[in-house]
PDB file of C-alpha atoms in Angstrom:
ATOM      1  CA  GLN W   1      11.912 -15.003  -3.269  1.00  0.00           C
ATOM      2  CA  VAL W   2      12.180 -13.962   0.361  1.00  0.00           C
ATOM      3  CA  GLN W   3      12.388 -16.711   2.903  1.00  0.00           C
ATOM      4  CA  LEU W   4      12.758 -16.441   6.674  1.00  0.00           C
ATOM      5  CA  VAL W   5      13.461 -19.629   8.598  1.00  0.00           C
ATOM      6  CA  GLU W   6      13.332 -19.619  12.380  1.00  0.00           C
ATOM      7  CA  SER W   7      14.996 -22.175  14.619  1.00  0.00           C
ATOM      8  CA  GLY W   8      16.086 -22.614  18.199  1.00  0.00           C
ATOM      9  CA  GLY W   9      12.751 -22.957  19.920  1.00  0.00           C
ATOM     10  CA  GLY W  10      12.055 -25.652  22.471  1.00  0.00           C
ATOM     11  CA  SER W  11      10.960 -26.426  25.984  1.00  0.00           C
ATOM     12  CA  VAL W  12      12.762 -24.961  28.974  1.00  0.00           C
ATOM     13  CA  GLN W  13      12.132 -24.434  32.647  1.00  0.00           C
ATOM     14  CA  ALA W  14      11.502 -21.012  34.089  1.00  0.00           C
ATOM     15  CA  GLY W  15      14.736 -19.112  34.522  1.00  0.00           C
ATOM     16  CA  GLY W  16      16.347 -20.853  31.578  1.00  0.00           C
ATOM     17  CA  SER W  17      17.589 -19.470  28.289  1.00  0.00           C
ATOM     18  CA  LEU W  18      17.079 -20.031  24.577  1.00  0.00           C
ATOM     19  CA  ARG W  19      18.507 -18.416  21.479  1.00  0.00           C
ATOM     20  CA  LEU W  20      16.286 -18.135  18.445  1.00  0.00           C
ATOM     21  CA  SER W  21      17.738 -17.753  14.972  1.00  0.00           C
ATOM     22  CA  CYS W  22      16.180 -16.363  11.816  1.00  0.00           C
ATOM     23  CA  ALA W  23      18.050 -17.186   8.634  1.00  0.00           C
ATOM     24  CA  ALA W  24      17.071 -14.965   5.734  1.00  0.00           C
ATOM     25  CA  SER W  25      17.363 -15.592   2.032  1.00  0.00           C
ATOM     26  CA  GLY W  26      16.380 -13.218  -0.745  1.00  0.00           C
ATOM     27  CA  TYR W  27      16.549 -10.396   1.792  1.00  0.00           C
ATOM     28  CA  THR W  28      19.503  -8.535   3.246  1.00  0.00           C
ATOM     29  CA  VAL W  29      19.243  -8.442   7.014  1.00  0.00           C
ATOM     30  CA  ARG W  30      21.753  -5.634   7.516  1.00  0.00           C
ATOM     31  CA  SER W  31      19.924  -3.285   5.156  1.00  0.00           C
ATOM     32  CA  ASN W  32      16.462  -3.573   6.635  1.00  0.00           C
ATOM     33  CA  CYS W  33      14.519  -3.509   9.861  1.00  0.00           C
ATOM     34  CA  MET W  34      14.139  -6.986  11.361  1.00  0.00           C
ATOM     35  CA  GLY W  35      11.817  -7.949  14.158  1.00  0.00           C
ATOM     36  CA  TRP W  36      10.630 -10.741  16.386  1.00  0.00           C
ATOM     37  CA  PHE W  37       6.986 -11.210  17.300  1.00  0.00           C
ATOM     38  CA  ARG W  38       5.205 -13.815  19.368  1.00  0.00           C
ATOM     39  CA  GLN W  39       1.719 -15.199  19.613  1.00  0.00           C
ATOM     40  CA  ALA W  40       0.337 -17.174  22.513  1.00  0.00           C
ATOM     41  CA  PRO W  41      -2.812 -19.296  22.154  1.00  0.00           C
ATOM     42  CA  GLY W  42      -5.900 -17.129  22.156  1.00  0.00           C
ATOM     43  CA  LYS W  43      -3.902 -13.911  22.009  1.00  0.00           C
ATOM     44  CA  GLU W  44      -2.915 -11.507  19.288  1.00  0.00           C
ATOM     45  CA  ARG W  45       0.539 -11.493  17.775  1.00  0.00           C
ATOM     46  CA  GLU W  46       2.679  -8.952  19.598  1.00  0.00           C
ATOM     47  CA  ALA W  47       6.010  -7.322  18.953  1.00  0.00           C
ATOM     48  CA  VAL W  48       8.924  -8.536  21.037  1.00  0.00           C
ATOM     49  CA  ALA W  49      11.996  -6.803  19.618  1.00  0.00           C
ATOM     50  CA  THR W  50      13.264  -4.978  16.549  1.00  0.00           C
ATOM     51  CA  ILE W  51      16.665  -4.047  15.215  1.00  0.00           C
ATOM     52  CA  TYR W  52      17.022  -1.290  12.678  1.00  0.00           C
ATOM     53  CA  ALA W  53      19.091  -1.458   9.526  1.00  0.00           C
ATOM     54  CA  ARG W  54      22.884  -1.638   9.748  1.00  0.00           C
ATOM     55  CA  GLY W  55      22.771  -2.817  13.332  1.00  0.00           C
ATOM     56  CA  GLY W  56      21.204   0.398  14.466  1.00  0.00           C
ATOM     57  CA  SER W  57      18.762   1.060  17.263  1.00  0.00           C
ATOM     58  CA  THR W  58      17.007  -1.768  19.013  1.00  0.00           C
ATOM     59  CA  TYR W  59      13.584  -1.694  20.632  1.00  0.00           C
ATOM     60  CA  TYR W  60      11.928  -4.092  23.029  1.00  0.00           C
ATOM     61  CA  ALA W  61       8.529  -4.727  24.457  1.00  0.00           C
ATOM     62  CA  ASP W  62       8.378  -3.716  28.106  1.00  0.00           C
ATOM     63  CA  SER W  63       7.684  -7.305  29.089  1.00  0.00           C
ATOM     64  CA  VAL W  64      11.061  -8.514  27.796  1.00  0.00           C
ATOM     65  CA  LYS W  65      13.349  -5.548  28.450  1.00  0.00           C
ATOM     66  CA  GLY W  66      16.473  -6.573  30.290  1.00  0.00           C
ATOM     67  CA  ARG W  67      15.901 -10.262  29.502  1.00  0.00           C
ATOM     68  CA  PHE W  68      15.888 -10.499  25.696  1.00  0.00           C
ATOM     69  CA  THR W  69      18.495  -9.249  23.243  1.00  0.00           C
ATOM     70  CA  ILE W  70      18.122  -8.942  19.490  1.00  0.00           C
ATOM     71  CA  SER W  71      21.225  -9.022  17.307  1.00  0.00           C
ATOM     72  CA  GLN W  72      22.320  -9.829  13.786  1.00  0.00           C
ATOM     73  CA  ASP W  73      25.173 -11.551  12.002  1.00  0.00           C
ATOM     74  CA  ASN W  74      25.644  -9.897   8.642  1.00  0.00           C
ATOM     75  CA  ALA W  75      27.973 -12.586   7.337  1.00  0.00           C
ATOM     76  CA  LYS W  76      25.317 -15.233   7.989  1.00  0.00           C
ATOM     77  CA  ASN W  77      22.406 -12.949   7.072  1.00  0.00           C
ATOM     78  CA  THR W  78      20.796 -14.080  10.306  1.00  0.00           C
ATOM     79  CA  VAL W  79      18.975 -12.356  13.147  1.00  0.00           C
ATOM     80  CA  TYR W  80      19.013 -13.721  16.671  1.00  0.00           C
ATOM     81  CA  LEU W  81      16.889 -13.365  19.767  1.00  0.00           C
ATOM     82  CA  GLN W  82      18.707 -14.287  22.947  1.00  0.00           C
ATOM     83  CA  MET W  83      16.152 -14.979  25.646  1.00  0.00           C
ATOM     84  CA  ASN W  84      17.276 -15.187  29.261  1.00  0.00           C
ATOM     85  CA  SER W  85      15.400 -15.527  32.544  1.00  0.00           C
ATOM     86  CA  LEU W  86      12.488 -17.041  30.706  1.00  0.00           C
ATOM     87  CA  LYS W  87       9.069 -17.027  32.341  1.00  0.00           C
ATOM     88  CA  PRO W  88       5.991 -19.175  31.726  1.00  0.00           C
ATOM     89  CA  GLU W  89       4.288 -16.139  30.210  1.00  0.00           C
ATOM     90  CA  ASP W  90       6.936 -16.119  27.475  1.00  0.00           C
ATOM     91  CA  THR W  91       5.396 -19.318  26.112  1.00  0.00           C
ATOM     92  CA  ALA W  92       4.325 -18.639  22.532  1.00  0.00           C
ATOM     93  CA  MET W  93       5.070 -19.195  18.888  1.00  0.00           C
ATOM     94  CA  TYR W  94       7.849 -16.827  17.929  1.00  0.00           C
ATOM     95  CA  TYR W  95       7.985 -15.313  14.466  1.00  0.00           C
ATOM     96  CA  CYS W  96      10.714 -13.518  12.600  1.00  0.00           C
ATOM     97  CA  ALA W  97       9.657 -10.569  10.447  1.00  0.00           C
ATOM     98  CA  ALA W  98      11.414  -8.532   7.786  1.00  0.00           C
ATOM     99  CA  GLY W  99      10.535  -4.907   7.320  1.00  0.00           C
ATOM    100  CA  PRO W 100      11.541  -1.934   5.174  1.00  0.00           C
ATOM    101  CA  LYS W 101      14.842  -0.103   5.211  1.00  0.00           C
ATOM    102  CA  PHE W 102      13.653   2.716   7.433  1.00  0.00           C
ATOM    103  CA  ASP W 103      11.102   3.264  10.152  1.00  0.00           C
ATOM    104  CA  LEU W 104      10.179   6.913   9.798  1.00  0.00           C
ATOM    105  CA  GLY W 105       7.104   6.704  11.959  1.00  0.00           C
ATOM    106  CA  GLY W 106       8.239   4.596  14.881  1.00  0.00           C
ATOM    107  CA  ARG W 107       6.083   1.698  13.764  1.00  0.00           C
ATOM    108  CA  TRP W 108       8.407  -1.114  14.770  1.00  0.00           C
ATOM    109  CA  TYR W 109       5.754  -2.686  16.992  1.00  0.00           C
ATOM    110  CA  GLU W 110       3.058  -2.860  14.290  1.00  0.00           C
ATOM    111  CA  ARG W 111       2.551  -6.097  12.370  1.00  0.00           C
ATOM    112  CA  THR W 112       1.693  -4.179   9.218  1.00  0.00           C
ATOM    113  CA  PHE W 113       5.125  -2.544   9.251  1.00  0.00           C
ATOM    114  CA  TYR W 114       6.700  -5.827   8.176  1.00  0.00           C
ATOM    115  CA  ASN W 115       6.586  -7.274   4.693  1.00  0.00           C
ATOM    116  CA  TYR W 116       7.672 -10.864   5.222  1.00  0.00           C
ATOM    117  CA  TRP W 117       7.210 -13.455   7.936  1.00  0.00           C
ATOM    118  CA  GLY W 118       8.687 -16.786   8.881  1.00  0.00           C
ATOM    119  CA  GLN W 119       6.715 -19.868   9.850  1.00  0.00           C
ATOM    120  CA  GLY W 120       7.518 -19.582  13.532  1.00  0.00           C
ATOM    121  CA  THR W 121       9.265 -21.598  16.210  1.00  0.00           C
ATOM    122  CA  GLN W 122       7.578 -22.721  19.415  1.00  0.00           C
ATOM    123  CA  VAL W 123       8.895 -21.708  22.820  1.00  0.00           C
ATOM    124  CA  THR W 124       7.444 -23.385  25.899  1.00  0.00           C
ATOM    125  CA  VAL W 125       8.473 -22.343  29.395  1.00  0.00           C
ATOM    126  CA  SER W 126       7.373 -24.485  32.316  1.00  0.00           C
ATOM    127  CA  SER W 127       7.182 -23.360  35.921  1.00  0.00           C
TER     128      SER W 127
END
């Protein structure tokens, strides 16, 4: 049974930092594409960042490029999202997602690309 458990969310002032963690069980992080999505109230869930299998390529939404970094710890089977220079518009529920081994069609930003989802962790950024 695949389980993804996010942690690390919280409340922070604009300009601050948070690091989200996604601990996976029943799924090997290093062998598959892993992503982070977010959903703000009244908005659709959107892709934030993805890391390809074996610590390969990473992709980011334009809105977070240069501020967020996705990484993985194979020994802990955990994916991280380091978020710096946070802005109020980053406020959302953040979800970890586990995808297939390969992304042949450049679909990293599509929700349907991912097979499993965590329950989410809330991030609130105040101005």
